Amino acid sequence: LEILRLESNNFHGSIKAVANAKNLQYLHLWSNYFSGTISNSIGELSQIVEIFLDDNEFSGWIPSEMGLLSNAKYMSLGLNDLEGVIPDSFGSLSSLERLDLQGNNLS
């Protein structure tokens, strides 16, 4: 699986199983009701180019493992209930062109 687009639906629950899709390049889950924390295993999606998790109900800290997504160009985590700080590991995202974190509780 290289592309998973489930945006603008009524999905609920966690996204832990997504980390098993090792060839995933495009993950679009925005505008749903996914909740809970973003799993550390998301860092195993080494082929990711676009990851859109915005406009859901994710909570907790942004996992530092997201800094391992070295191929990511677009990353959107906005409009959730994330808190804490932006991980230092994001400094390693040299391919990143767009990062959207708006509408969270980050400090």
mmCIF file of C-alpha atoms in Angstrom:
data_model
loop_
_atom_site.group_PDB
_atom_site.id
_atom_site.type_symbol
_atom_site.label_atom_id
_atom_site.label_comp_id
_atom_site.label_asym_id
_atom_site.label_seq_id
_atom_site.Cartn_x
_atom_site.Cartn_y
_atom_site.Cartn_z
ATOM 1 C CA LEU A 1 0.000 0.000 0.000
ATOM 2 C CA GLU A 2 1.481 3.337 -1.075
ATOM 3 C CA ILE A 3 -1.496 5.702 -0.813
ATOM 4 C CA LEU A 4 -4.177 5.784 1.892
ATOM 5 C CA ARG A 5 -6.809 8.510 1.587
ATOM 6 C CA LEU A 6 -9.638 8.396 4.111
ATOM 7 C CA GLU A 7 -10.156 12.132 4.560
ATOM 8 C CA SER A 8 -13.527 13.745 5.319
ATOM 9 C CA ASN A 9 -15.303 10.693 6.684
ATOM 10 C CA ASN A 10 -16.655 9.577 10.035
ATOM 11 C CA PHE A 11 -13.839 7.247 11.154
ATOM 12 C CA HIS A 12 -13.199 6.877 14.902
ATOM 13 C CA GLY A 13 -10.528 5.214 17.022
ATOM 14 C CA SER A 14 -6.762 5.004 16.770
ATOM 15 C CA ILE A 15 -4.445 4.678 13.773
ATOM 16 C CA LYS A 16 -1.896 2.238 15.223
ATOM 17 C CA ALA A 17 -2.281 -0.325 12.414
ATOM 18 C CA VAL A 18 -1.160 2.233 9.817
ATOM 19 C CA ALA A 19 2.449 1.813 10.965
ATOM 20 C CA ASN A 20 2.408 -1.692 9.451
ATOM 21 C CA ALA A 21 2.155 -0.215 5.937
ATOM 22 C CA LYS A 22 5.908 0.150 5.420
ATOM 23 C CA ASN A 23 5.618 1.321 1.781
ATOM 24 C CA LEU A 24 3.085 4.052 2.553
ATOM 25 C CA GLN A 25 3.966 7.351 0.876
ATOM 26 C CA TYR A 26 0.734 9.327 1.194
ATOM 27 C CA LEU A 27 -1.360 9.220 4.365
ATOM 28 C CA HIS A 28 -4.401 11.502 4.285
ATOM 29 C CA LEU A 29 -6.665 11.073 7.318
ATOM 30 C CA TRP A 30 -7.806 14.661 7.879
ATOM 31 C CA SER A 31 -11.350 15.610 8.929
ATOM 32 C CA ASN A 32 -12.327 12.478 10.819
ATOM 33 C CA TYR A 33 -12.693 11.565 14.484
ATOM 34 C CA PHE A 34 -9.463 9.641 15.054
ATOM 35 C CA SER A 35 -8.377 10.001 18.672
ATOM 36 C CA GLY A 36 -5.838 8.998 21.279
ATOM 37 C CA THR A 37 -2.142 9.575 20.983
ATOM 38 C CA ILE A 38 -0.142 9.401 17.787
ATOM 39 C CA SER A 39 1.819 6.181 18.128
ATOM 40 C CA ASN A 40 5.617 6.248 18.286
ATOM 41 C CA SER A 41 5.563 3.597 15.557
ATOM 42 C CA ILE A 42 4.573 6.304 13.066
ATOM 43 C CA GLY A 43 8.321 6.893 12.756
ATOM 44 C CA GLU A 44 8.572 3.530 10.966
ATOM 45 C CA LEU A 45 6.802 4.962 7.901
ATOM 46 C CA SER A 46 10.127 5.784 6.289
ATOM 47 C CA GLN A 47 8.677 6.287 2.794
ATOM 48 C CA ILE A 48 6.117 8.944 3.807
ATOM 49 C CA VAL A 49 6.048 12.025 1.586
ATOM 50 C CA GLU A 50 2.731 13.496 2.795
ATOM 51 C CA ILE A 51 1.101 12.946 6.173
ATOM 52 C CA PHE A 52 -2.125 14.780 6.952
ATOM 53 C CA LEU A 53 -3.610 14.026 10.375
ATOM 54 C CA ASP A 54 -5.240 17.421 10.854
ATOM 55 C CA ASP A 55 -8.791 18.101 12.043
ATOM 56 C CA ASN A 56 -9.141 14.999 14.209
ATOM 57 C CA GLU A 57 -9.129 14.446 17.971
ATOM 58 C CA PHE A 58 -5.526 13.381 18.577
ATOM 59 C CA SER A 59 -4.175 14.265 22.011
ATOM 60 C CA GLY A 60 -0.912 14.065 23.930
ATOM 61 C CA TRP A 61 2.576 14.928 22.738
ATOM 62 C CA ILE A 62 3.858 14.826 19.186
ATOM 63 C CA PRO A 63 6.104 11.746 19.089
ATOM 64 C CA SER A 64 9.765 12.569 18.516
ATOM 65 C CA GLU A 65 9.851 9.586 16.140
ATOM 66 C CA MET A 66 8.058 11.758 13.569
ATOM 67 C CA GLY A 67 11.471 13.359 13.117
ATOM 68 C CA LEU A 68 12.559 10.095 11.466
ATOM 69 C CA LEU A 69 10.246 10.722 8.503
ATOM 70 C CA SER A 70 13.118 12.042 6.391
ATOM 71 C CA ASN A 71 11.200 11.889 3.083
ATOM 72 C CA ALA A 72 8.268 13.946 4.378
ATOM 73 C CA LYS A 73 7.579 17.107 2.387
ATOM 74 C CA TYR A 74 4.179 17.951 3.865
ATOM 75 C CA MET A 75 3.159 17.311 7.457
ATOM 76 C CA SER A 76 -0.088 18.578 8.919
ATOM 77 C CA LEU A 77 -1.107 17.927 12.530
ATOM 78 C CA GLY A 78 -3.237 21.044 12.996
ATOM 79 C CA LEU A 79 -6.651 21.273 14.632
ATOM 80 C CA ASN A 80 -6.169 18.478 17.144
ATOM 81 C CA ASP A 81 -5.627 18.546 20.901
ATOM 82 C CA LEU A 82 -1.861 18.046 20.874
ATOM 83 C CA GLU A 83 0.191 19.554 23.687
ATOM 84 C CA GLY A 84 3.774 20.006 24.779
ATOM 85 C CA VAL A 85 6.601 21.163 22.546
ATOM 86 C CA ILE A 86 7.622 20.596 18.963
ATOM 87 C CA PRO A 87 10.151 17.747 19.117
ATOM 88 C CA ASP A 88 13.794 18.686 18.535
ATOM 89 C CA SER A 89 13.938 15.812 16.050
ATOM 90 C CA PHE A 90 11.896 17.923 13.612
ATOM 91 C CA GLY A 91 15.132 19.805 12.952
ATOM 92 C CA SER A 92 16.275 16.721 11.009
ATOM 93 C CA LEU A 93 13.392 16.901 8.528
ATOM 94 C CA SER A 94 15.481 18.335 5.694
ATOM 95 C CA SER A 95 12.905 17.511 2.978
ATOM 96 C CA LEU A 96 10.047 19.200 4.828
ATOM 97 C CA GLU A 97 8.467 22.052 2.869
ATOM 98 C CA ARG A 98 5.282 22.584 4.874
ATOM 99 C CA LEU A 99 4.541 21.977 8.545
ATOM 100 C CA ASP A 100 1.093 22.822 9.918
ATOM 101 C CA LEU A 101 0.572 22.674 13.683
ATOM 102 C CA GLN A 102 -2.139 25.330 14.044
ATOM 103 C CA GLY A 103 -5.016 24.993 16.490
ATOM 104 C CA ASN A 104 -3.352 22.759 19.094
ATOM 105 C CA ASN A 105 -2.178 23.419 22.658
ATOM 106 C CA LEU A 106 1.555 23.517 21.948
ATOM 107 C CA SER A 107 3.953 25.646 23.939
#
